[in-house]
Coordinates of C-alpha atoms in Angstrom, one line a residue:
M13 CA 0.1 0.0 0.0
F14 CA 2.9 2.6 0.7
S15 CA 5.7 0.8 -0.7
K16 CA 5.5 3.7 -3.2
A17 CA 5.7 7.8 -2.5
F18 CA 1.7 8.9 -1.8
R19 CA 0.2 12.3 -2.6
V20 CA -0.8 14.6 0.6
K21 CA -3.7 16.3 0.0
S22 CA -4.5 17.9 3.4
N23 CA -2.9 18.4 6.7
T24 CA -4.9 19.7 9.6
A25 CA -5.5 19.2 13.4
I26 CA -8.3 17.3 14.9
K27 CA -11.2 19.2 16.6
G28 CA -12.5 18.1 20.0
S29 CA -15.7 16.4 18.8
D30 CA -13.4 14.9 16.2
R31 CA -11.2 13.5 18.9
R32 CA -14.0 12.1 20.8
K33 CA -15.6 10.1 18.0
L34 CA -11.7 9.0 16.9
R35 CA -11.5 7.6 20.6
T36 CA -15.0 6.1 20.1
D37 CA -14.0 4.2 16.7
V38 CA -10.7 3.3 18.4
A39 CA -12.0 1.6 21.1
A40 CA -15.0 -0.4 19.0
A41 CA -12.2 -1.4 16.4
F42 CA -9.6 -2.8 19.2
P43 CA -11.5 -3.8 21.9
A44 CA -8.4 -5.2 23.5
L45 CA -7.1 -1.7 24.5
S46 CA -7.7 -0.1 28.4
S47 CA -9.0 3.0 28.9
E48 CA -5.3 4.1 29.8
Q49 CA -4.3 3.2 26.4
L50 CA -7.1 4.5 24.6
S51 CA -6.5 7.9 26.2
E52 CA -2.6 7.7 25.3
L53 CA -3.5 6.6 21.9
V54 CA -5.8 9.4 21.2
P55 CA -4.9 11.9 23.7
N56 CA -7.2 15.1 24.8
R57 CA -4.7 17.7 24.9
E58 CA -1.9 16.6 22.9
E59 CA -1.4 17.6 19.4
L60 CA -3.3 15.1 16.9
N61 CA -3.3 15.7 13.4
V62 CA -5.7 14.3 10.7
V63 CA -3.7 13.8 7.1
K64 CA -5.6 13.2 4.1
L65 CA -3.5 11.8 1.3
Y66 CA -3.6 9.4 -1.9
A67 CA -1.8 6.3 -2.1
H68 CA 0.3 5.4 -5.6
K69 CA -2.9 3.2 -6.4
G70 CA -5.1 5.9 -6.3
D71 CA -6.7 4.9 -2.5
A72 CA -7.9 7.3 -0.4
V73 CA -6.3 7.2 3.5
T74 CA -6.6 9.2 6.1
V75 CA -3.9 9.0 8.7
Y76 CA -3.9 10.2 12.0
A77 CA -0.5 11.3 13.5
N78 CA 0.3 12.1 17.1
N79 CA 3.2 14.6 17.4
R80 CA 4.0 13.9 13.9
N81 CA 4.0 10.1 13.9
P82 CA 1.6 8.3 12.3
V83 CA -0.4 6.2 14.7
L84 CA -3.5 5.4 12.9
F85 CA -4.9 5.2 9.4
E86 CA -8.1 4.4 7.9
M87 CA -9.7 2.8 4.5
E88 CA -12.9 1.9 3.8
K89 CA -14.0 3.1 7.0
T90 CA -12.0 0.7 8.7
L91 CA -8.9 1.6 11.0
Y92 CA -5.3 0.0 11.2
P93 CA -2.6 0.8 13.7
T94 CA 1.1 1.5 12.7
V95 CA 4.0 -0.2 13.2
Y96 CA 4.5 3.0 15.6
T97 CA 1.2 2.1 17.5
L98 CA 2.2 -1.4 17.9
W99 CA 5.8 -0.9 19.1
S100 CA 3.9 0.4 22.1
Y101 CA 1.1 -2.4 22.4
P102 CA 2.8 -5.3 20.7
D103 CA -0.3 -7.3 22.0
L104 CA -2.8 -5.7 20.3
L105 CA -3.2 -7.8 17.1
P106 CA -2.4 -11.7 16.9
A107 CA 1.1 -12.1 15.8
F108 CA 2.9 -14.2 13.1
S109 CA 6.9 -14.2 12.7
T110 CA 9.1 -14.4 9.6
W111 CA 12.3 -13.9 8.7
P112 CA 14.9 -10.8 8.5
P113 CA 15.6 -11.4 5.1
V114 CA 12.1 -11.3 4.5
L115 CA 11.4 -7.9 5.5
Q116 CA 13.0 -6.0 2.6
R117 CA 10.6 -7.9 0.2
L118 CA 7.2 -7.0 2.4
A119 CA 8.6 -3.2 2.5
G120 CA 8.8 -3.0 -1.0
G121 CA 5.5 -4.0 -1.6
A122 CA 5.2 -7.8 -1.3
D123 CA 2.6 -10.0 0.7
L124 CA 3.9 -12.3 2.9
M125 CA 3.5 -16.1 1.9
L126 CA 3.2 -19.0 3.9
P127 CA 6.7 -20.5 3.5
G128 CA 7.9 -17.2 5.1
V129 CA 6.2 -17.9 8.1
M130 CA 8.0 -19.7 11.0
V131 CA 5.7 -21.9 12.8
P132 CA 6.7 -21.8 16.5
S133 CA 6.7 -25.5 18.7
C134 CA 3.6 -23.6 20.6
G135 CA 1.7 -23.3 17.3
L136 CA 0.4 -20.3 15.0
A137 CA -1.7 -17.6 16.5
Q138 CA -5.5 -18.7 16.0
V139 CA -7.2 -16.4 13.3
Q140 CA -10.1 -16.3 10.9
R141 CA -9.9 -14.9 7.3
G142 CA -10.1 -11.2 6.8
T143 CA -8.4 -11.2 10.6
L144 CA -5.9 -8.1 10.9
C145 CA -2.3 -9.6 12.3
A146 CA 0.8 -8.1 12.9
I147 CA 4.0 -9.7 11.5
T148 CA 7.3 -9.7 13.8
L149 CA 10.7 -10.7 12.7
V150 CA 12.5 -14.4 14.8
G151 CA 13.6 -12.9 18.0
N152 CA 11.7 -10.1 18.5
R153 CA 8.0 -9.5 19.2
A154 CA 8.0 -5.9 18.0
P155 CA 5.7 -6.1 14.6
V156 CA 7.4 -4.8 11.5
A157 CA 4.2 -5.1 9.5
V158 CA 0.5 -4.8 9.4
G159 CA -1.3 -7.3 7.2
V160 CA -4.7 -9.3 6.6
A161 CA -5.0 -13.1 6.8
T162 CA -6.2 -14.1 3.3
M163 CA -7.4 -17.7 5.4
S164 CA -7.9 -19.1 8.8
T165 CA -5.2 -20.5 10.6
A166 CA -6.4 -24.0 10.1
E167 CA -6.7 -23.8 6.3
M168 CA -2.7 -22.6 6.4
L169 CA -2.3 -25.6 8.1
A170 CA -4.4 -27.6 5.9
A171 CA -2.8 -26.1 2.9
G172 CA 0.6 -27.4 4.1
M173 CA 1.7 -23.9 4.8
K174 CA 2.2 -22.7 0.6
G175 CA 0.4 -19.9 -0.6
K176 CA -0.3 -16.6 0.1
G177 CA -0.9 -16.0 4.2
F178 CA -1.0 -12.5 4.4
T179 CA -2.0 -9.1 2.4
V180 CA 0.6 -6.7 3.9
L181 CA -0.9 -3.0 4.2
H182 CA 1.8 -1.3 6.2
A183 CA 5.4 -2.1 6.9
Y184 CA 8.6 -0.8 8.5
T185 CA 10.5 1.2 6.2
D186 CA 7.6 2.0 3.9
H187 CA 6.7 5.6 2.8
L188 CA 4.0 5.8 5.5
W189 CA 6.8 4.8 8.2
G190 CA 9.3 7.5 6.6
F191 CA 6.0 10.2 7.4
G192 CA 7.1 9.7 10.9
D193 CA 10.4 10.5 12.7
K194 CA 11.7 7.0 10.9
S195 CA 12.6 5.5 14.5
Y196 CA 14.1 2.2 14.8
P197 CA 11.9 -0.9 16.4
P198 CA 12.4 -1.4 19.8
T199 CA 13.8 -5.1 20.9
I200 CA 10.7 -6.9 22.6
A201 CA 12.1 -10.3 24.0
P202 CA 9.7 -13.4 23.2
L203 CA 7.2 -14.6 25.3
V204 CA 8.8 -18.1 25.1
A205 CA 12.2 -18.8 25.8
E206 CA 12.9 -22.3 24.7
P207 CA 14.4 -22.7 21.2
V208 CA 12.0 -22.2 18.1
E209 CA 11.2 -25.3 15.9
L210 CA 9.8 -25.4 12.2
E211 CA 7.2 -27.9 11.8
S212 CA 5.7 -29.2 8.6
T213 CA 2.2 -30.3 8.0
D214 CA 3.7 -32.1 4.7
D215 CA 6.8 -34.2 5.3
D216 CA 7.1 -35.2 2.0
D217 CA 7.1 -31.4 0.5
K218 CA 9.5 -30.7 2.8
D219 CA 11.9 -33.0 1.2
E220 CA 10.9 -32.2 -2.2
E221 CA 10.9 -28.8 -1.9
G222 CA 13.9 -28.1 0.4
R223 CA 12.4 -24.7 1.5
E224 CA 12.1 -25.1 5.4
P225 CA 14.5 -26.8 7.9
D226 CA 14.1 -29.7 9.4
S227 CA 11.7 -29.5 12.2
D228 CA 14.5 -30.2 15.1
L229 CA 16.5 -27.3 13.9
C230 CA 16.9 -24.2 15.9
I231 CA 17.1 -20.7 14.9
A232 CA 20.4 -20.0 13.6
P233 CA 22.2 -17.1 16.3
S234 CA 22.9 -14.8 13.1
L235 CA 18.9 -14.8 13.0
Q236 CA 18.5 -14.1 16.4
M237 CA 19.7 -10.2 16.1
D238 CA 18.3 -7.2 17.4
I239 CA 15.9 -5.6 14.9
G240 CA 17.8 -1.9 15.6
N241 CA 21.0 -3.7 14.0
L242 CA 19.7 -4.6 10.7
N243 CA 20.9 -1.6 9.2
L244 CA 18.2 -0.6 6.5
Q245 CA 18.1 2.2 4.3
E246 CA 15.6 4.9 5.2
G247 CA 12.9 6.6 3.5
D248 CA 12.9 5.0 -0.1
G249 CA 15.6 2.5 -0.4
C250 CA 14.0 -0.4 0.3
A251 CA 10.7 0.5 -1.7
R252 CA 13.0 1.0 -4.6
L253 CA 13.8 -2.9 -4.2
M254 CA 10.6 -3.6 -5.4
E255 CA 9.8 -0.8 -7.6
E256 CA 8.7 -2.9 -10.3
E257 CA 6.8 -5.3 -8.3
E258 CA 3.0 -5.0 -7.0
P259 CA 1.9 -6.5 -3.9
G260 CA 1.7 -10.4 -4.1
E261 CA 4.0 -11.1 -6.8
T262 CA 6.9 -12.5 -4.4
G263 CA 6.6 -15.8 -4.0
A264 CA 7.2 -18.5 -1.5
A265 CA 10.4 -19.7 -3.5
E266 CA 12.1 -16.4 -2.9
M267 CA 11.5 -15.6 0.7
A268 CA 12.9 -19.2 0.7
E269 CA 15.7 -18.4 -0.8
D270 CA 16.5 -15.0 1.1
L271 CA 16.7 -17.7 4.1
A272 CA 18.9 -19.8 2.3
E273 CA 21.3 -16.8 1.7
V274 CA 21.4 -15.7 5.1
Q275 CA 22.4 -19.2 6.4
L276 CA 25.0 -19.5 3.4
E277 CA 26.5 -16.1 4.4
A278 CA 27.2 -17.8 8.0
E279 CA 28.8 -20.8 6.3
D280 CA 31.4 -19.0 4.2
G281 CA 32.0 -15.8 5.6
R282 CA 30.9 -14.0 2.3
T283 CA 27.7 -11.7 2.0
P284 CA 25.2 -12.7 -0.7
Q285 CA 26.6 -9.9 -2.5
E286 CA 29.8 -11.2 -3.0
R287 CA 28.5 -14.2 -4.3
M288 CA 26.5 -13.0 -6.8
D289 CA 29.0 -10.7 -7.9
E290 CA 31.2 -13.7 -8.4
L291 CA 28.6 -15.4 -10.1
L292 CA 27.7 -12.7 -12.6
H293 CA 31.4 -12.3 -13.2
Q294 CA 31.5 -16.5 -14.0
C295 CA 28.4 -16.1 -16.4
F296 CA 29.5 -13.0 -18.2
F297 CA 33.1 -14.4 -19.3
H298 CA 31.8 -17.9 -19.8
A299 CA 29.3 -16.7 -22.5
L300 CA 31.8 -14.5 -24.3
K301 CA 34.4 -17.2 -24.1
C302 CA 32.1 -20.2 -25.2
K303 CA 28.7 -18.6 -26.5
V304 CA 28.7 -15.7 -28.2
K305 CA 30.0 -15.4 -31.7
K306 CA 31.5 -12.7 -33.7
S307 CA 28.5 -13.2 -36.6
E308 CA 25.9 -11.9 -33.6
L309 CA 27.5 -8.6 -33.0
P310 CA 25.8 -5.9 -32.4
L311 CA 24.3 -7.9 -30.0
L312 CA 21.4 -6.4 -27.7
T313 CA 22.4 -6.4 -24.1
S314 CA 19.0 -7.9 -23.0
T315 CA 19.3 -11.1 -25.6
F316 CA 22.9 -11.1 -24.2
L317 CA 21.5 -11.8 -20.8
R318 CA 18.6 -13.6 -21.5
N319 CA 20.6 -15.9 -24.3
H320 CA 23.7 -16.4 -23.1
M321 CA 24.9 -15.1 -19.7
F322 CA 21.5 -17.4 -18.0
S323 CA 22.4 -20.1 -19.9
C324 CA 25.9 -20.1 -18.4
C325 CA 24.9 -20.3 -14.7
P326 CA 25.2 -23.2 -13.2
E327 CA 22.3 -25.9 -12.1
G328 CA 21.0 -25.1 -8.7
Q329 CA 22.0 -21.3 -8.8
Q330 CA 20.0 -18.4 -10.1
L331 CA 21.9 -14.8 -11.5
D332 CA 19.9 -12.1 -10.1
I333 CA 21.8 -8.7 -11.1
K334 CA 19.4 -6.9 -8.7
K335 CA 21.3 -8.8 -5.9
S336 CA 24.7 -7.7 -6.9
S337 CA 26.9 -4.6 -6.3
Y338 CA 25.9 -3.4 -9.8
K339 CA 22.2 -3.5 -9.6
K340 CA 21.8 -2.9 -13.0
L341 CA 23.0 -4.7 -16.3
S342 CA 24.1 -1.5 -17.9
K343 CA 26.2 -0.3 -14.6
F344 CA 28.0 -3.8 -15.1
L345 CA 28.5 -3.6 -18.7
Q346 CA 29.8 -0.1 -18.1
Y347 CA 32.2 -1.4 -15.7
M348 CA 33.3 -3.9 -18.3
Q349 CA 33.3 -0.9 -20.9
Q350 CA 36.3 0.5 -19.0
Q351 CA 38.2 -2.8 -18.6
K352 CA 38.3 -2.5 -22.5
I353 CA 36.9 -6.3 -22.7
V354 CA 33.2 -5.0 -24.5
Q355 CA 31.7 -1.7 -25.9
V356 CA 28.6 -0.8 -25.8
K357 CA 26.8 1.8 -27.8
E358 CA 23.2 3.1 -27.6
L359 CA 22.8 2.1 -31.6
N360 CA 18.5 2.7 -31.5
K361 CA 17.3 5.3 -28.7
G362 CA 17.4 3.7 -25.3
V363 CA 18.5 0.2 -26.6
E364 CA 22.0 -0.4 -26.0
S365 CA 23.9 -3.1 -27.8
I366 CA 27.2 -5.0 -27.6
V367 CA 29.1 -4.0 -30.9
H368 CA 32.4 -5.0 -29.9
I369 CA 34.0 -7.8 -28.0
D370 CA 38.2 -8.1 -27.5
W371 CA 38.5 -11.8 -27.4
K372 CA 42.2 -11.4 -26.8
H373 CA 41.8 -9.7 -23.5
A374 CA 43.8 -11.2 -20.6
D375 CA 40.7 -11.6 -18.7
I376 CA 39.1 -13.6 -21.3
K377 CA 41.8 -15.9 -22.5
S378 CA 42.9 -16.4 -18.4
F379 CA 38.9 -17.4 -17.9
V380 CA 38.7 -21.2 -16.9
V381 CA 35.4 -22.6 -17.8
P382 CA 33.9 -24.4 -14.6
E383 CA 34.1 -28.5 -14.7
V384 CA 30.3 -28.6 -14.9
C385 CA 29.7 -26.0 -17.0
S386 CA 32.4 -27.1 -19.3
A387 CA 30.8 -30.9 -19.8
V388 CA 27.7 -29.1 -20.9
S389 CA 30.0 -27.1 -23.3
T390 CA 32.0 -29.8 -25.1
A391 CA 28.7 -32.1 -25.5
P392 CA 27.8 -33.1 -29.0
E393 CA 26.9 -29.9 -31.2
S394 CA 24.7 -32.1 -33.2
K395 CA 22.0 -30.2 -31.5
C396 CA 21.5 -26.7 -30.5
G397 CA 19.6 -25.7 -27.2
D398 CA 16.5 -26.1 -28.0
G399 CA 16.5 -29.7 -29.3
E400 CA 16.8 -29.4 -32.7
Q401 CA 19.2 -30.2 -35.1
L402 CA 21.6 -28.0 -36.4
Y403 CA 21.5 -26.3 -39.6
H404 CA 22.6 -28.4 -42.6
A405 CA 22.9 -27.0 -45.6
P406 CA 20.9 -28.8 -48.7
E407 CA 23.0 -29.9 -51.7
I408 CA 21.3 -28.1 -54.7
I409 CA 22.3 -29.4 -58.2
P410 CA 20.7 -27.8 -61.3
L411 CA 19.4 -30.1 -64.0
Y412 CA 18.1 -30.1 -67.4
G413 CA 15.4 -31.9 -69.2
V414 CA 15.1 -32.8 -72.9
S415 CA 12.5 -30.7 -74.9
T416 CA 10.7 -31.3 -78.1
K417 CA 12.7 -28.9 -79.7
M418 CA 15.9 -30.3 -78.2
A419 CA 15.5 -34.1 -79.1
P420 CA 16.9 -34.4 -82.3
L421 CA 20.1 -33.1 -80.9
F422 CA 20.3 -35.4 -78.1
Q423 CA 18.6 -38.5 -80.1
E424 CA 22.6 -39.8 -81.2
S425 CA 23.5 -40.2 -77.8
G426 CA 20.1 -42.2 -77.1
H427 CA 18.4 -39.6 -74.8
K428 CA 14.9 -38.5 -76.1
K429 CA 12.5 -36.1 -74.9
G430 CA 12.1 -36.1 -71.3
S431 CA 15.5 -37.1 -70.2
I432 CA 17.0 -35.4 -67.2
L433 CA 20.5 -34.7 -67.5
S434 CA 23.0 -32.6 -65.5
S435 CA 25.3 -29.4 -66.7
S436 CA 28.1 -32.0 -67.4
D437 CA 26.1 -34.1 -69.1
V438 CA 24.8 -31.7 -71.4
R439 CA 28.2 -30.6 -72.0
N440 CA 29.5 -34.2 -73.1
I441 CA 26.9 -34.8 -75.3
I442 CA 27.4 -31.7 -77.0
I443 CA 31.2 -32.1 -77.3
S444 CA 30.4 -35.5 -78.4
Y445 CA 27.9 -34.3 -81.3
V446 CA 30.3 -32.2 -82.6
K447 CA 33.3 -33.6 -83.1
T448 CA 31.3 -36.6 -83.9
N449 CA 30.2 -34.8 -86.7
E450 CA 33.1 -33.1 -87.7
L451 CA 31.6 -29.2 -87.0
V452 CA 34.7 -28.1 -85.6
D453 CA 36.0 -25.0 -87.8
E454 CA 39.1 -25.8 -89.4
T455 CA 40.6 -22.7 -89.4
N456 CA 39.6 -21.8 -86.0
K457 CA 39.0 -24.7 -83.3
N458 CA 37.4 -22.0 -81.1
F459 CA 34.4 -21.8 -83.3
V460 CA 31.7 -24.4 -84.1
K461 CA 30.0 -24.6 -87.5
V462 CA 26.1 -24.7 -87.4
N463 CA 24.7 -27.5 -89.4
P464 CA 20.9 -28.1 -89.9
I465 CA 20.3 -29.7 -86.7
L466 CA 22.1 -26.8 -84.4
C467 CA 20.3 -24.3 -86.7
D468 CA 16.8 -25.7 -85.8
C469 CA 17.5 -26.3 -82.2
L470 CA 19.7 -23.2 -81.1
L471 CA 19.0 -20.5 -83.3
D472 CA 15.9 -18.0 -84.1
K473 CA 14.4 -17.4 -87.3
W474 CA 15.8 -14.3 -87.6
E475 CA 19.3 -15.6 -86.9
Q476 CA 19.4 -18.7 -89.4
D477 CA 20.5 -16.6 -92.4
E478 CA 22.8 -15.1 -90.7
I479 CA 24.8 -17.3 -87.9
L480 CA 27.1 -19.9 -89.8
K481 CA 29.4 -20.1 -87.0
L482 CA 29.3 -20.1 -82.9
K483 CA 31.9 -20.1 -80.4
W484 CA 31.7 -23.2 -78.1
D485 CA 30.7 -21.1 -75.0
D486 CA 27.9 -19.5 -77.1
L487 CA 26.9 -22.9 -78.1
L488 CA 27.1 -24.5 -74.8
S489 CA 24.8 -21.4 -72.9
R490 CA 22.6 -21.5 -76.0
C491 CA 21.9 -25.2 -75.5
L492 CA 21.0 -24.9 -71.8
E493 CA 19.0 -22.2 -72.0
Q494 CA 16.5 -24.5 -74.9
L495 CA 16.6 -27.3 -72.0
Q496 CA 13.7 -27.5 -69.7
P497 CA 15.0 -26.4 -66.2
Y498 CA 15.4 -28.8 -63.3
H499 CA 16.8 -29.1 -59.8
K500 CA 17.7 -31.9 -57.3
V501 CA 17.8 -31.0 -53.9
T502 CA 19.1 -33.6 -51.2
F503 CA 18.6 -32.7 -47.4
F504 CA 20.3 -34.1 -44.5
G505 CA 20.0 -37.5 -44.0
H506 CA 17.1 -37.8 -47.0
E507 CA 16.7 -39.2 -50.1
P508 CA 17.5 -36.7 -53.1
I509 CA 14.3 -34.5 -54.3
V510 CA 14.2 -34.0 -58.1
R511 CA 11.6 -31.1 -59.1
K512 CA 10.9 -29.2 -62.4
G513 CA 11.4 -25.6 -62.8
N514 CA 14.3 -23.7 -60.9
L515 CA 14.7 -23.5 -57.3
D516 CA 13.2 -20.3 -56.0
P517 CA 14.9 -18.1 -54.3
I518 CA 14.2 -16.9 -50.4
D519 CA 11.7 -14.1 -51.0
I520 CA 12.1 -11.2 -48.4
T521 CA 8.8 -8.6 -49.0
I522 CA 8.1 -5.4 -46.5
A523 CA 4.5 -5.0 -46.6
Q524 CA 2.5 -2.3 -45.0
R525 CA -0.6 -3.0 -42.7
S526 CA -3.3 -0.7 -41.0
S527 CA -2.3 2.3 -39.4
N528 CA 1.0 2.5 -41.7
K529 CA 2.9 -0.2 -39.5
K530 CA 5.4 -2.3 -41.4
V531 CA 5.5 -5.6 -41.3
T532 CA 8.5 -8.3 -43.0
I533 CA 7.2 -11.2 -44.5
I534 CA 9.6 -14.1 -45.7
K535 CA 9.0 -17.2 -47.9
N536 CA 10.4 -20.4 -49.4
L537 CA 12.8 -21.0 -46.0
E538 CA 11.9 -24.3 -46.2
L539 CA 13.4 -24.8 -49.7
Y540 CA 16.9 -24.4 -48.4
G541 CA 16.3 -26.6 -45.2
L542 CA 15.7 -23.5 -43.1
D543 CA 13.1 -24.1 -40.3
P544 CA 10.9 -21.2 -40.4
Q545 CA 10.0 -21.7 -36.4
L546 CA 12.8 -21.5 -35.8
V547 CA 13.8 -18.2 -37.7
A548 CA 11.1 -16.7 -36.4
N549 CA 12.0 -17.7 -32.8
T550 CA 15.4 -16.3 -33.4
L551 CA 14.6 -13.1 -35.1
Q552 CA 11.9 -12.4 -32.1
Q553 CA 14.5 -12.4 -29.7
R554 CA 17.2 -10.8 -31.4
V555 CA 14.5 -7.5 -32.7
Q556 CA 12.7 -7.8 -29.8
A557 CA 9.1 -7.7 -31.9
S558 CA 6.5 -10.5 -32.5
A559 CA 7.0 -12.9 -35.2
T560 CA 4.0 -15.1 -36.5
I561 CA 4.2 -18.3 -38.7
N562 CA 1.2 -18.3 -41.5
T563 CA 0.3 -20.4 -44.2
L564 CA 1.7 -19.4 -47.4
P565 CA -1.5 -18.3 -49.8
G566 CA -1.7 -20.6 -53.0
A567 CA 0.6 -23.3 -51.2
K568 CA -1.2 -25.7 -48.7
D569 CA 2.1 -27.1 -47.1
R570 CA 4.2 -24.0 -47.2
V571 CA 4.3 -21.2 -44.8
Q572 CA 6.1 -17.9 -44.4
V573 CA 7.2 -16.1 -41.5
Q574 CA 5.9 -12.7 -40.6
I575 CA 7.6 -10.2 -38.2
Q576 CA 6.5 -6.9 -37.3
G577 CA 8.3 -3.8 -38.4
N578 CA 11.1 -3.6 -41.0
Q579 CA 13.7 -6.0 -40.4
I580 CA 15.8 -6.3 -43.5
N581 CA 19.4 -5.5 -41.7
H582 CA 18.7 -8.3 -38.6
L583 CA 17.2 -10.8 -41.1
A584 CA 20.4 -10.1 -43.5
K585 CA 22.8 -10.6 -40.6
L586 CA 21.2 -14.1 -39.6
L587 CA 20.6 -15.4 -43.0
L588 CA 24.3 -14.5 -44.5
V589 CA 25.4 -17.3 -42.3
G590 CA 23.2 -19.9 -43.5
L591 CA 23.9 -18.5 -47.4
L592 CA 27.3 -18.6 -47.2
V593 CA 27.4 -22.8 -46.2
I594 CA 25.0 -23.2 -48.8
L595 CA 27.4 -21.5 -51.3
Q596 CA 30.1 -23.7 -50.2
R597 CA 28.3 -26.8 -50.6
N598 CA 26.6 -25.6 -54.4
T599 CA 28.9 -23.2 -55.9
S600 CA 27.4 -24.6 -59.9
Y601 CA 24.0 -23.1 -58.1
I602 CA 25.3 -19.7 -57.5
G603 CA 23.5 -17.6 -59.5
N604 CA 20.2 -18.8 -58.6
I605 CA 20.8 -18.4 -55.0
F606 CA 21.9 -14.7 -55.6
K607 CA 18.6 -13.7 -56.8
G608 CA 17.6 -14.0 -53.7
W609 CA 20.4 -12.2 -52.1
R610 CA 20.4 -9.3 -54.4
R611 CA 16.5 -9.0 -53.5
L612 CA 17.8 -8.6 -50.0
Q613 CA 20.6 -6.6 -50.5
S614 CA 18.5 -4.1 -52.6
L615 CA 15.9 -4.4 -49.9
A616 CA 18.6 -3.3 -47.1
G617 CA 20.4 -0.6 -49.0
R618 CA 23.7 -2.0 -48.2
S619 CA 26.3 -4.0 -50.1
K620 CA 29.0 -4.5 -47.1
Y621 CA 27.0 -8.0 -46.5
V622 CA 27.8 -9.3 -49.9

């Protein structure tokens, strides 16, 4: 409720009649208060102000302040005590205890989850759903938060202490506390002197999730601390930790994780922040050394974190930059840029990208990949991270079919109409035909004399009276042009496929949709063995735009990729690697492949990629 700054509407002194009415309302809301305590809380003569304000979500709240300290606040005609009041009257509300690390979460606006509630040996306080409760820390009865129970005590135990237990309205170090004198909580000893035990209603869950210590485990001495020594930041410090989270977003796992961090700190002597800094550096250098390729640059910093650094995090650990000393990825990369390891630039407004990596830097070269991670990195690379096969370029061979017009020329070699030949077969047949019929020009062997069959097959009508000789190259090219085009495609692990016609190039177009929005449409990816879904997913991650797969109009078994915006440049860099692999395997088919590449080049308006 008060995890973020509120807006004060008015601040006035309360009048005598209003003071008496307030005392009556407080007595009705908290019958456990004696008349003396009631007079202390709502005094007759001391300064008492009523402050009307609006919380960050727009809720109207009335706060009653005694000597500038808020003692009560009212929402929807319901009165609630503040932590200042509960420190004077710790037994005013039924109390539930939690661990010190959880306090920062509560101050940031999170609700209290049941796995974060400590169950004492004497049992939990008996409450009903909707009961107003106080939340304390282990080892100190001074309340640090006020909340409403979301279920009864019986329901909490029946649920195995899982789920949301309390909706937190106000906590120590939030903005309502900051509205007062910002004093520290007092130290109030627990009523029960015996060691506190943690119990669980479900032994299986306890072993499975590992969130709660064993039932005979006493509270660690490091947790039995004076709350005054917590050294929490005043004002908005804690609120900023959860600035982006709304109440209820912090789950049970996070609270259990905080508890584990405190216990781990006691074991190895390092703070959670120091361990997170070490993990951050390890994942960073591991990603640079083993994951990132030069062809991926420039690389969005968010993509680098999500696709590369997170994947380098050892199993059982979680990388959280907010828990490091850097707090933000941009600050961490700025430090690495000062060390001249990477270079980061803002290519688009508000979006940073890594544009250069010095792989020869001593820190990268000296980094040793941990054994657990190296075992994963050295695994067979026949599959990518998603379990999909890595891209294997198809073998593409152009073929030629004997047409009716060309049948007389190939008749002597035993081929008839419909025969399919390779370019080398056609060349050998033509050479054999010329030599057999003694058509090589005697004066210049670079020319071939045109006989009636060659004339009918290769020359146009207007050429038949003019051309008597052809160069060898001209003869072969004319022959190939007159044959019907075919092509054979062999995909990795599959039988060759022969199709009639030329292989369509990868088609990339920019289309305009409603509201002047542009989309990039990619067709014919599957013809080259490229998975449209994988291309769509990769583009979506790189450019941070939605990508969809649609059926190609006019083709039942073909699809097209559509991605928001003009993504030609990103697509050029992505496809360049695949096209180069295809070209390496299919030099004889380079012309047809480059039809698609020239189209891509003209759309991108750049030639540096070719």
